[in-house]
Coordinates of C-alpha atoms and ligand atoms in Angstrom, one line a residue:
X120 CA 0.1 -0.1 0.0
X121 CA 1.2 3.7 0.3
X122 CA 1.4 5.9 -2.6
X123 CA 4.6 7.7 -3.4
X124 CA 4.8 10.9 -6.0
X125 CA 7.7 13.0 -6.6
X126 CA 8.8 16.1 -9.0
X127 CA 11.0 17.6 -10.9
X128 CA 10.2 21.2 -12.5
X129 CA 8.9 24.6 -11.6
X130 CA 6.7 24.4 -7.6
X131 CA 7.4 20.9 -7.2
X132 CA 6.1 20.0 -4.0
X133 CA 3.0 22.2 -4.8
X134 CA 2.5 19.4 -8.0
X135 CA 3.4 16.8 -5.6
X136 CA 0.9 17.5 -2.9
X137 CA -1.7 17.5 -5.6
X138 CA -0.6 13.7 -6.9
X139 CA -0.1 12.5 -3.2
X140 CA -4.3 13.9 -2.8
X141 CA -4.5 11.7 -6.2
X142 CA -3.0 8.8 -4.5
X143 CA -4.4 9.2 -1.7
X144 CA -6.3 5.7 -1.1
X145 CA -4.1 3.8 -1.3
X146 CA -3.1 4.7 2.0
X147 CA -4.3 7.6 4.5
X148 CA -3.0 6.5 8.0
X149 CA -0.3 9.8 7.2
X150 CA 1.2 11.8 4.8
X151 CA 4.7 13.9 4.2
X152 CA 6.8 15.9 2.4
X153 CA 10.6 16.5 1.2
X154 CA 12.2 18.9 -1.0
X155 CA 15.4 21.3 -2.5
X156 CA 15.0 24.6 -3.3
X157 CA 18.4 24.7 -5.0
X158 CA 19.9 22.1 -6.3
X159 CA 23.8 23.5 -6.8
X160 CA 23.6 23.8 -2.9
X161 CA 25.8 20.5 -1.6
X162 CA 24.4 21.6 2.1
X163 CA 21.6 22.8 2.0
X164 CA 19.1 20.2 4.5
X165 CA 16.0 19.1 2.7
X166 CA 12.9 20.6 4.1
X167 CA 10.2 18.5 5.3
X168 CA 6.8 18.2 6.6
X169 CA 4.8 15.5 7.9
X170 CA 1.4 15.1 9.3
X171 CA -0.9 12.0 11.2
X172 CA -3.7 12.1 8.8
X173 CA -4.8 12.6 5.9
X174 CA -3.3 14.9 2.5
X175 CA -5.2 18.1 3.4
X176 CA -3.5 17.4 6.8
X177 CA 0.2 17.2 5.8
X178 CA -1.2 20.7 3.0
X179 CA -2.7 22.7 6.4
X180 CA 0.5 22.5 7.9
X181 CA 3.2 22.7 4.9
X182 CA 0.4 26.5 4.7
X183 CA 2.0 27.4 1.4
X184 CA 6.1 27.2 2.9
X185 CA 7.6 24.5 0.2
X186 CA 6.2 27.8 -2.8
X187 CA 9.6 28.1 -6.0
X188 CA 11.0 24.1 -4.4
X189 CA 12.4 23.0 -7.1
X190 CA 12.5 19.1 -6.6
X191 CA 10.4 17.2 -4.4
X192 CA 9.5 13.8 -3.3
X193 CA 5.7 12.9 -0.7
X194 CA 4.5 10.0 0.2
X195 CA 0.7 9.1 1.6
X196 CA 0.8 5.8 4.2
X197 CA -0.8 3.1 5.3
X198 CA 1.4 1.5 8.6
X199 CA 3.3 -1.3 8.1
X200 CA 6.3 -1.4 10.5
X201 CA 5.6 1.4 13.4
X202 CA 2.5 2.8 14.6
X203 CA 0.8 5.6 13.0
X204 CA 2.8 8.9 14.4
X205 CA 4.7 12.0 12.6
X206 CA 8.3 10.0 13.8
X207 CA 7.0 6.8 11.9
X208 CA 5.4 9.0 8.9
X209 CA 7.6 9.4 5.8
X210 CA 10.1 10.8 4.4
X211 CA 12.8 9.5 6.7
X212 CA 15.7 11.7 6.9
X213 CA 19.9 11.0 7.2
X214 CA 20.9 13.2 10.4
X215 CA 22.3 15.7 8.5
X216 CA 19.6 16.4 7.1
X217 CA 21.2 16.1 4.0
X218 CA 19.1 13.3 2.1
X219 CA 15.3 12.5 2.4
X220 CA 13.5 9.0 1.6
X221 CA 10.0 7.6 0.9
X222 CA 9.5 4.1 0.7
X223 CA 6.0 1.5 -0.5
X224 CA 6.5 -1.7 0.0
X225 CA 8.5 -3.8 3.4
X226 CA 12.0 -4.4 4.0
X227 CA 12.3 -7.8 5.2
X228 CA 16.4 -8.4 6.1
X229 CA 15.1 -5.1 8.9
X230 CA 16.9 -6.2 11.8
X231 CA 19.5 -8.1 10.4
X232 CA 20.4 -4.1 8.6
X233 CA 20.1 -2.5 11.8
X234 CA 22.8 -3.9 13.4
X235 CA 24.7 -3.3 10.7
X236 CA 23.5 0.1 10.5
X237 CA 24.4 0.8 14.5
X238 CA 27.5 -0.6 14.7
X239 CA 28.3 2.0 11.9
X240 CA 26.9 4.5 14.0
X241 CA 23.7 5.6 12.8
X242 CA 21.0 5.0 15.5
X243 CA 17.7 5.3 14.0
X244 CA 14.6 8.0 15.0
X245 CA 11.6 6.1 14.2
X246 CA 10.2 2.6 14.1
X247 CA 9.8 2.1 9.9
X248 CA 11.9 -0.3 7.7
X249 CA 12.6 2.9 5.3
X250 CA 14.8 4.4 7.5
X251 CA 16.8 2.5 7.6
X252 CA 17.8 2.8 3.5
X253 CA 17.8 6.5 4.3
X254 CA 21.2 5.8 6.6
X255 CA 22.3 2.7 4.8
X256 CA 22.8 5.4 1.3
X257 CA 24.6 8.1 3.6
X258 CA 26.8 6.4 4.4
X259 CA 27.7 4.6 1.1
X260 CA 27.3 7.6 -0.7
X261 CA 29.6 9.9 1.7
X262 CA 29.8 13.4 -0.6
X263 CA 29.7 12.8 -3.5
X264 CA 27.1 13.6 -5.3
X265 CA 27.6 13.0 -9.2
X266 CA 24.2 11.2 -11.0
X267 CA 26.8 8.4 -11.8
X268 CA 28.6 7.8 -8.3
X269 CA 25.0 8.8 -6.8
X270 CA 23.4 5.3 -8.8
X271 CA 26.6 3.3 -7.9
X272 CA 25.8 4.2 -3.6
X273 CA 22.6 3.8 -4.4
X274 CA 22.8 0.2 -6.4
X275 CA 24.9 -1.3 -4.1
X276 CA 22.3 0.1 -0.9
X277 CA 19.5 -1.7 -2.9
X278 CA 21.3 -4.8 -3.0
X279 CA 21.2 -5.1 0.3
X280 CA 17.7 -4.9 1.1
X281 CA 15.1 -8.3 0.5
X282 CA 10.9 -7.6 0.6
X283 CA 9.1 -5.2 -1.4
X284 CA 9.7 -1.8 -2.5
X285 CA 9.6 1.4 -4.7
X286 CA 11.9 3.9 -2.8
X287 CA 12.3 7.7 -4.1
X288 CA 15.5 9.9 -2.6
X289 CA 15.8 13.0 -3.4
X290 CA 19.7 14.4 -2.2
X291 CA 20.9 18.3 -1.1
X292 CA 22.6 19.0 -4.0
X293 CA 21.4 16.6 -6.8
X294 CA 19.0 17.7 -9.4
X295 CA 17.5 14.3 -9.2
X296 CA 15.1 11.4 -7.7
X297 CA 17.3 8.6 -7.4
X298 CA 14.1 5.0 -7.6
X299 CA 13.8 1.9 -7.2
X300 CA 11.9 -0.2 -7.7
X301 CA 10.8 -4.1 -6.9
X302 CA 7.7 -5.7 -6.5
X303 CA 5.6 -2.7 -5.7
X304 CA 4.8 -0.5 -8.6
X305 CA 6.9 3.2 -9.6
X306 CA 6.3 4.9 -13.0
X307 CA 7.8 7.5 -14.3
X308 CA 5.8 10.5 -16.5
X309 CA 7.2 13.2 -18.6
X310 CA 5.8 16.7 -20.2
X311 CA 7.6 19.6 -21.9
X312 CA 8.7 21.3 -17.9
X313 CA 8.8 18.7 -15.5
X314 CA 9.3 15.2 -15.1
X315 CA 7.6 13.2 -12.2
X316 CA 7.7 9.6 -10.3
X317 CA 4.1 8.5 -8.8
X318 CA 3.1 4.7 -7.5
X319 CA 0.8 4.3 -10.6
X320 CA -0.8 6.3 -14.0
X321 CA -3.6 7.7 -12.5
X322 CA -1.9 11.5 -10.9
X323 CA -0.6 11.7 -14.2
X324 CA -3.3 12.2 -16.1
X325 CA -3.5 15.7 -17.9
X326 CA -0.3 16.3 -16.5
X327 CA 2.4 14.0 -18.2
X328 CA 1.8 13.1 -21.6
X329 CA 4.1 10.3 -21.8
X330 CA 4.8 7.2 -19.5
X331 CA 7.3 4.6 -18.5
X332 CA 7.6 1.5 -16.0
X333 CA 9.4 0.9 -14.5
X334 CA 10.7 -3.0 -14.8
X335 CA 10.5 -5.1 -11.1
X336 CA 15.1 -5.0 -10.1
X337 CA 15.4 -1.5 -11.8
X338 CA 17.4 1.0 -10.4
X339 CA 17.1 4.9 -11.8
X340 CA 18.5 8.6 -11.5
X341 CA 15.4 10.9 -13.3
X342 CA 16.3 13.7 -13.5
X343 CA 14.7 16.8 -16.4
X344 CA 17.3 16.4 -18.6
X345 CA 17.1 11.9 -18.8
X346 CA 16.4 8.9 -17.1
X347 CA 19.3 6.6 -16.1
X348 CA 18.8 3.3 -16.1
X349 CA 19.8 0.4 -14.1
X350 CA 17.9 -2.8 -15.9
X351 CA 18.3 -6.5 -16.1
X352 CA 15.1 -6.2 -18.3
X353 CA 14.5 -3.9 -21.7
X354 CA 15.6 -0.7 -22.3
X355 CA 13.0 2.2 -20.3
X356 CA 10.3 2.5 -23.1
X357 CA 7.9 6.0 -22.8
X358 CA 4.3 5.3 -24.1
X359 CA 1.7 8.7 -24.7
X360 CA -0.7 8.8 -21.8
X361 CA -3.7 9.6 -22.8
X362 CA -6.9 10.0 -21.3
X363 CA -8.6 12.0 -19.0
X364 CA -8.4 12.6 -14.7
X365 CA -11.8 12.5 -13.3
X366 CA -11.3 13.7 -10.0
X367 CA -12.8 12.1 -6.4
X368 CA -15.9 14.1 -6.7
X369 CA -19.2 13.0 -4.8
X370 CA -21.2 15.5 -6.5
X371 CA -24.8 16.1 -5.6
X372 CA -23.9 12.8 -3.5
X373 CA -23.0 12.9 0.0
X374 CA -20.0 10.1 -0.5
X375 CA -18.4 8.1 -3.1
X376 CA -20.0 4.7 -1.8
X377 CA -23.2 6.5 -3.0
X378 CA -22.3 7.8 -5.8
X379 CA -20.7 4.7 -7.0
X380 CA -23.8 2.3 -6.1
X381 CA -26.5 5.3 -8.1
X382 CA -22.8 4.6 -10.9
X383 CA -23.9 1.4 -11.4
X384 CA -26.2 1.3 -14.4
X385 CA -24.2 3.4 -16.3
X386 CA -21.3 1.1 -15.5
X387 CA -23.0 -2.1 -15.5
X388 CA -24.3 -1.0 -19.1
X389 CA -20.3 0.1 -20.3
X390 CA -19.3 -3.6 -19.0
X391 CA -21.4 -5.6 -21.4
X392 CA -21.2 -2.5 -24.4
X393 CA -20.3 -4.8 -27.4
X394 CA -19.7 -6.9 -25.3
X395 CA -23.9 -8.6 -26.2
X396 CA -25.4 -8.8 -29.5
X397 CA -28.4 -6.7 -30.1
X398 CA -30.2 -9.3 -31.0
X399 CA -29.6 -11.1 -28.1
X400 CA -28.0 -14.0 -29.4
X401 CA -24.5 -13.9 -28.9
X402 CA -22.4 -12.6 -26.4
X403 CA -18.4 -12.5 -26.2
X404 CA -15.4 -11.5 -23.9
X405 CA -12.9 -11.0 -26.9
X406 CA -9.1 -9.6 -25.5
X407 CA -7.4 -12.9 -24.4
X408 CA -5.2 -14.6 -26.1
X409 CA -7.3 -17.9 -26.1
X410 CA -10.4 -17.4 -27.9
X411 CA -13.5 -19.7 -27.1
X412 CA -12.9 -22.7 -28.3
X413 CA -9.8 -23.2 -27.2
X414 CA -11.0 -21.4 -23.8
X415 CA -13.7 -24.8 -23.9
X416 CA -10.4 -27.0 -23.9
X417 CA -8.7 -26.0 -21.0
X418 CA -8.6 -29.2 -18.1
X419 CA -9.2 -26.4 -15.7
X420 CA -9.9 -22.1 -15.1
X421 CA -9.0 -20.6 -11.6
X422 CA -10.5 -17.4 -10.0
X423 CA -7.5 -15.9 -7.9
X424 CA -8.7 -12.7 -6.3
X425 CA -8.9 -10.9 -3.0
X426 CA -12.3 -9.0 -0.3
X427 CA -14.8 -8.4 -2.4
X428 CA -13.7 -9.6 -5.3
X429 CA -13.0 -13.2 -4.2
X430 CA -16.8 -13.5 -4.0
X431 CA -17.4 -11.8 -7.8
X432 CA -15.2 -14.6 -8.4
X433 CA -17.9 -17.2 -6.3
X434 CA -21.0 -16.4 -8.7
X435 CA -18.5 -16.5 -11.5
X436 CA -17.6 -19.8 -10.7
X437 CA -21.6 -20.4 -10.4
X438 CA -21.9 -18.7 -13.9
X439 CA -19.4 -21.1 -15.6
X440 CA -21.1 -24.6 -13.4
X441 CA -24.0 -23.8 -15.4
X442 CA -23.6 -22.5 -19.1
X443 CA -20.9 -24.4 -20.1
X444 CA -18.0 -27.6 -18.8
X445 CA -14.7 -26.5 -18.3
X446 CA -14.1 -27.4 -14.6
X447 CA -13.2 -24.1 -12.2
X448 CA -13.1 -22.6 -9.3
X449 CA -12.6 -19.6 -6.7
X450 CA -9.2 -18.8 -4.6
X451 CA -8.5 -16.3 -2.2
X452 CA -5.4 -15.6 -3.2
X453 CA -2.7 -16.2 -0.9
X454 CA -4.3 -19.4 -0.3
X455 CA -4.1 -20.6 -4.0
X456 CA -3.5 -24.4 -4.6
X457 CA -1.2 -24.0 -7.4
X458 CA 0.7 -27.3 -7.1
X459 CA -2.7 -28.9 -7.0
X460 CA -4.5 -26.9 -9.7
X461 CA -1.7 -25.1 -12.2
X462 CA 0.2 -26.2 -15.0
X463 CA -0.5 -26.8 -18.4
X464 CA -3.2 -26.6 -20.0
X465 CA -5.0 -24.5 -17.0
X466 CA -6.0 -20.9 -17.3
X467 CA -5.5 -18.7 -13.7
X468 CA -7.6 -15.4 -13.8
X469 CA -6.6 -12.8 -11.3
X470 CA -10.4 -10.7 -10.6
X471 CA -9.0 -7.8 -9.2
X472 CA -10.7 -3.8 -9.1
X473 CA -7.4 -2.0 -8.3
X474 CA -4.3 -4.3 -10.7
X475 CA -2.1 -4.5 -7.6
X476 CA -3.6 -6.7 -5.1
X477 CA 0.0 -8.1 -4.4
X478 CA -1.6 -11.2 -3.2
X479 CA -3.5 -11.4 -6.8
X480 CA -0.2 -10.3 -8.2
X481 CA 1.2 -12.9 -6.7
X482 CA -1.2 -16.1 -7.4
X483 CA -0.7 -15.2 -10.9
X484 CA 3.3 -14.9 -11.0
X485 CA 2.7 -18.5 -10.1
X486 CA 0.8 -20.3 -12.1
X487 CA 2.8 -18.9 -15.2
X488 CA 5.6 -20.2 -13.3
X489 CA 4.1 -23.4 -13.4
X490 CA 3.5 -23.1 -17.0
X491 CA 0.2 -22.1 -16.9
X492 CA -2.4 -19.8 -19.1
X493 CA -2.4 -16.0 -17.2
X494 CA -5.4 -13.6 -17.9
X495 CA -6.9 -11.2 -15.9
X496 CA -10.0 -9.6 -15.1
X497 CA -9.4 -6.0 -14.1
X498 CA -11.2 -2.2 -13.6
X499 CA -7.6 -0.1 -13.8
X500 CA -6.7 0.0 -17.1
X501 CA -2.3 -0.9 -16.9
X502 CA -2.1 -1.5 -13.9
X503 CA 0.2 -3.8 -13.1
X504 CA -1.7 -7.0 -12.7
X505 CA -2.9 -6.1 -16.4
X506 CA 0.6 -5.5 -17.4
X507 CA 1.9 -8.4 -16.2
X508 CA -1.4 -10.9 -17.9
X509 CA -0.8 -8.8 -21.0
X510 CA -4.6 -10.2 -22.0
X511 CA -7.8 -10.0 -20.5
X512 CA -11.0 -7.9 -19.9
X513 CA -11.5 -5.2 -18.3
X514 CA -14.1 -4.1 -15.8
X515 CA -14.9 -0.8 -17.5
X516 CA -16.7 -0.1 -14.4
X517 CA -15.0 4.0 -14.3
X518 CA -12.8 4.2 -11.2
X519 CA -13.2 3.7 -7.7
X520 CA -12.8 6.0 -4.8
X521 CA -14.3 4.5 -2.1
X522 CA -12.1 1.7 -0.3
X523 CA -15.4 0.0 0.2
X524 CA -16.2 -2.2 -3.9
X525 CA -19.6 -1.1 -4.9
X526 CA -19.9 -1.1 -8.8
X527 CA -16.6 -2.7 -9.4
X528 CA -18.4 -6.1 -7.0
X529 CA -21.6 -5.2 -10.2
X530 CA -19.3 -4.8 -13.0
X531 CA -17.0 -7.8 -11.9
X532 CA -20.0 -10.4 -11.8
X533 CA -21.1 -9.3 -14.9
X534 CA -17.8 -9.9 -16.9
X535 CA -17.5 -13.0 -15.5
X536 CA -20.9 -13.6 -17.1
X537 CA -19.7 -12.9 -20.2
X538 CA -16.7 -15.1 -19.9
X539 CA -19.5 -17.4 -19.0
X540 CA -21.6 -16.9 -21.9
X541 CA -18.2 -17.2 -23.9
X542 CA -17.2 -20.7 -22.9
X543 CA -20.9 -22.1 -23.1
X544 CA -21.6 -23.6 -26.6
X545 CA -23.4 -21.4 -29.3
X546 CA -26.3 -24.1 -28.8
X547 CA -27.2 -23.9 -24.5
X548 CA -30.3 -23.4 -24.5
X549 CA -29.8 -21.0 -21.4
X550 CA -27.6 -18.5 -23.9
X551 CA -30.8 -16.4 -25.4
X552 CA -32.6 -15.9 -21.8
X553 CA -28.8 -14.8 -19.8
X554 CA -28.4 -12.4 -22.4
X555 CA -31.3 -10.5 -23.2
X556 CA -31.6 -10.3 -18.6
X557 CA -28.2 -8.9 -19.0
X558 CA -29.1 -6.4 -21.2
X559 CA -31.9 -5.2 -19.8
X560 CA -30.3 -5.4 -16.1
X561 CA -28.9 -1.2 -16.6
X562 CA -32.1 -0.8 -16.8
X563 CA -33.4 -2.5 -13.8
X564 CA -31.2 -1.3 -11.7
X565 CA -32.0 2.4 -12.5
X566 CA -35.2 2.5 -11.6
X567 CA -34.5 0.3 -8.7
X568 CA -31.6 3.0 -6.9
X569 CA -34.8 6.1 -8.3
X570 CA -37.1 4.6 -6.6
X571 CA -37.8 6.0 -2.6
X572 CA -36.4 3.4 0.0
X573 CA -36.3 4.6 3.3
X574 CA -33.5 2.3 5.4
X575 CA -34.0 4.3 8.5
X576 CA -36.3 2.0 9.9
X577 CA -34.4 -0.9 9.5
X578 CA -31.0 0.8 10.5
X579 CA -33.1 1.1 13.7
X580 CA -32.6 -2.6 13.8
X581 CA -28.8 -2.9 13.3
X582 CA -27.6 0.4 15.4
X583 CA -27.1 -1.1 18.6
X584 CA -27.0 -4.7 17.6
X585 CA -23.4 -6.2 18.8
X586 CA -23.7 -8.7 15.2
X587 CA -25.8 -8.9 11.8
X588 CA -26.3 -13.0 9.9
X589 CA -26.2 -12.8 6.3
X590 CA -27.8 -16.0 5.3
X591 CA -28.3 -17.0 1.2
X592 CA -28.6 -20.4 -0.9
X593 CA -26.7 -20.8 -3.7
X594 CA -25.4 -18.2 -5.5
X595 CA -26.9 -15.9 -3.2
X596 CA -24.7 -17.2 -0.6
X597 CA -22.4 -15.4 -2.1
X598 CA -24.2 -12.5 -1.8
X599 CA -24.6 -12.8 1.9
X600 CA -20.6 -13.0 2.0
X601 CA -20.2 -9.7 0.1
X602 CA -22.6 -7.9 2.1
X603 CA -21.8 -9.2 5.4
X604 CA -18.2 -7.8 4.5
X605 CA -19.1 -4.2 3.7
X606 CA -21.4 -3.5 6.8
X607 CA -18.2 -5.0 9.2
X608 CA -16.0 -2.9 7.4
X609 CA -17.5 0.6 7.2
X610 CA -19.8 -0.3 10.1
X611 CA -16.9 -1.7 11.5
X612 CA -19.9 -3.9 12.9
X613 CA -18.9 -7.7 12.7
X614 CA -20.8 -9.3 10.8
X615 CA -21.0 -12.9 10.3
X616 CA -22.2 -14.5 7.1
X617 CA -23.3 -18.5 6.1
X618 CA -24.9 -20.1 4.1
X619 CA -28.7 -21.3 4.4
X620 CA -28.1 -25.0 5.0
X621 CA -25.4 -24.2 7.9
X622 CA -26.9 -22.3 10.0
X623 CA -28.1 -25.5 12.0
X624 CA -24.5 -27.0 12.1
X625 CA -23.0 -23.8 13.8
X626 CA -24.1 -19.7 13.5
X627 CA -27.9 -20.6 14.9
X628 CA -26.3 -20.7 18.7
X629 CA -25.4 -16.6 17.9
X630 CA -28.9 -15.9 18.3
X631 CA -31.0 -14.3 20.9
X632 CA -33.7 -12.1 21.3
X633 CA -32.7 -9.2 19.0
X634 CA -29.6 -10.4 16.7
X635 CA -30.3 -8.9 13.3
X636 CA -30.6 -11.9 10.5
X637 CA -30.2 -10.5 7.1
X638 CA -31.5 -13.5 5.1
X639 CA -32.1 -12.8 1.1
X640 CA -34.4 -15.3 -0.1
X641 CA -35.4 -14.6 -4.2
X642 CA -38.1 -16.4 -6.5
X643 CA -35.3 -19.6 -6.8
X644 CA -35.8 -22.8 -6.1
X645 CA -33.7 -22.1 -3.4
X646 CA -36.9 -20.1 -1.6
X647 CA -38.3 -22.6 -0.1
X648 CA -35.3 -24.1 2.4
X649 CA -34.8 -20.5 3.0
X650 CA -38.1 -20.2 4.2
X651 CA -37.4 -22.5 7.0
X652 CA -34.1 -21.1 7.3
X653 CA -36.3 -18.1 8.5
X654 CA -38.8 -19.5 10.5
X655 CA -36.1 -21.0 12.9
X656 CA -34.1 -17.7 13.4
X657 CA -37.7 -16.0 14.1
X658 CA -38.5 -18.4 16.7
X659 CA -35.5 -18.1 18.2
X660 CA -36.0 -14.3 18.8
X661 CA -34.0 -12.9 15.5
X662 CA -35.1 -9.8 14.0
X663 CA -35.0 -11.0 11.0
X664 CA -34.5 -8.8 7.1
X665 CA -35.7 -10.6 4.1
X666 CA -34.9 -9.9 0.5
X667 CA -36.7 -11.1 -1.7
X668 CA -38.2 -10.8 -5.0
X669 CA -41.1 -12.4 -4.2
X670 CA -44.4 -12.3 -2.2
X671 CA -43.2 -14.9 0.7
X672 CA -45.7 -16.1 3.2
X673 CA -43.0 -16.2 5.4
X674 CA -44.0 -12.1 5.6
X675 CA -45.0 -12.7 8.8
X676 CA -41.5 -14.4 11.0
X677 CA -40.0 -10.7 9.4
X678 CA -39.3 -7.6 10.9
X679 CA -38.2 -6.0 7.4
X680 CA -39.1 -7.2 4.0
X681 CA -36.8 -5.6 1.3
X682 CA -38.1 -5.8 -1.6
X683 CA -36.0 -6.0 -4.9
X684 CA -37.1 -5.9 -8.4
X685 CA -38.2 -9.2 -9.9
X686 CA -35.5 -10.8 -12.5
X687 CA -34.5 -14.2 -14.7
X688 CA -33.5 -16.2 -10.9
X689 CA -30.0 -16.3 -12.2
X690 CA -29.3 -13.2 -12.1
X691 CA -30.8 -12.3 -8.3
X692 CA -27.5 -11.9 -7.0
X693 CA -27.3 -8.1 -9.0
X694 CA -30.4 -7.2 -8.2
X695 CA -29.8 -8.3 -4.0
X696 CA -27.3 -6.9 -3.8
X697 CA -28.1 -3.4 -3.8
X698 CA -29.8 -3.0 -1.2
X699 CA -27.6 -4.5 0.9
X700 CA -24.8 -1.8 -0.8
X701 CA -27.5 1.3 0.3
X702 CA -28.3 -0.8 3.6
X703 CA -24.8 -0.8 5.0
X704 CA -23.6 3.5 3.6
X705 CA -27.0 3.7 5.6
X706 CA -25.8 1.8 9.0
X707 CA -22.3 3.1 8.2
X708 CA -23.7 7.5 7.7
X709 CA -26.2 6.9 11.1
X710 CA -23.1 5.2 13.6
X711 CA -20.5 8.3 11.5
X712 CA -18.4 6.4 10.6
X713 CA -16.0 7.2 7.5
X714 CA -17.8 6.0 5.0
X715 CA -15.5 6.8 2.3
X716 CA -12.0 6.2 4.5
X717 CA -13.1 3.6 7.0
X718 CA -10.0 2.6 9.4
X719 CA -6.9 0.4 9.1
X720 CA -7.6 0.0 5.3
X721 CA -7.4 1.8 1.6
X722 CA -8.1 0.9 -1.7
X723 CA -5.4 -1.1 -3.0
X724 CA -3.5 -3.6 -0.9
X725 CA 0.1 -3.8 -2.1
X726 CA 1.9 -5.9 0.9
X727 CA 1.2 -9.7 1.0
Ligands
LIG16 C1 -13.8 -4.4 0.2 C2 -12.8 -4.2 -0.8 C3 -11.7 -5.1 -0.9 C4 -11.1 -5.4 -2.1 C5 -9.7 -6.9 -1.9 C6 -9.4 -6.9 -2.9 O1 -14.9 -3.8 0.0 O2 -12.6 -3.6 -1.5 O3 -11.9 -6.1 0.0 O4 -11.6 -5.9 -3.3 O5 -9.3 -5.8 -1.4 O6 -8.9 -5.4 -3.9 P1 -8.6 -5.2 -6.0 O7 -10.0 -6.2 -6.5 O8 -8.2 -4.6 -6.1 O9 -7.9 -7.2 -6.6

């Protein structure tokens, strides 16, 4: 996690603060800035400022003080080593103040390096692993100030590190930024009168006309004149960087999360546009290196994903199994058993919004090493995973800023449905019905989101609870899991999700008078068994909140019923999830939570 940004050019610090603001979704517990005002002065100390909290807190502290700086680097943090304090916030500087470092990643051989720098007379002021880097570089570089010497010293230091990093360093008396990448993303952006480095290409839209991605193992000295790279892979190549930066702007909505829930009809339309035929007879996901016939001949497909993306992948497995004969399973990226399920004639697909999730990237890398095909289903264009896979399908959900994923979940599910249709035989009897259902979905979503639903009486049932239990069956068991995750992460309410059939095998013990049980029971083949579950919960005192699209004989057993529009049973998860994301949102708002930036989380999880 963490975001790093740096600029060489006019008003470098102000541009860096803007870059950090755009990277804040990567981590937001503290932020910091380091800058130089005159690169010819070898004795000038690097000016720094750090703040606990958001980039806006840093901006307030900076208060215009860094105007006219010519080189700056900055950092927005998601703590790994050391608590959330100003002292642990980046940048970290050498004791003489002549160099400063920012770092995204984890240094694993910290203890060994710590004793080494202590022996050399350096002492640490913070609890971070990052600070080690600046002391090691200080020792290796000494008084030297040429790009060649700096690169050599930096290479020596980087060679000592184990772990993952994107690192940027500025040194007094030098007109460039030293950067290194290994296992954490780093991109260089160039325009006419400035050059920037960034954790991802997003902040560079609108300011840089071309970008180049560093590879793992690369070390570079980036200056306005040129970029000197030490690389084991191909030369650094700049490619045009076209597109607009769409700012994090909730518009008429109170938060990004609720805006993104309301973005769904458009996002869904974009996911299926050009992928389903107007006459409803054909659906195809192109972009995979294997065509549909080759895909059908695979021994197996593995979906790897984390969190919300994993629940979308589980849903995708149901769709693929229903519409095709290709063996498929979804795995949590961090638990991917590649030894058993990877290898020749398998395809492993990373399902990810950010395209930066380290666990998922690692799983995909292991699948490739095992000799299988790899692809991605991803939202962020040109993200690390999308580039690593080199083929696959984008979600086209548009930027998702709220840490809690909503529209990306829906689009992942839609794209996985399209994959299932791509895998299905052309004469599959369900195809036409499913395609028609997909085509109708944006309008249905829009109608639903425009209907006035009063969540407050339902929030009343949850607001003082110790826990909430979510149950569903079949595909909607994954909706139960996703809804529970969402409520837990933004409302901080412990939530448990189980397939309805498992209730009696343990979780029913939690139910006492007033325990909220959210039951998802649309009109499908699982409905009768869900009714039985609802009765079992209600007779033990639960406040059942039922999400359904049918008339029901258990209404009297429910404290509240949330009605969703009727749909094809196969597509009901797209409808069930909307009120549940909304419910999580309204509960979090009532509890006064920071909905878009829940504590301890980050939008892009680049550590394992
Ligand atoms: C939950 C959430 C996380 C992410 C997970 C994977 O709302 O957003 O659980 O789904 O961290 O992230 P991506 O999809 O970027 O790989």
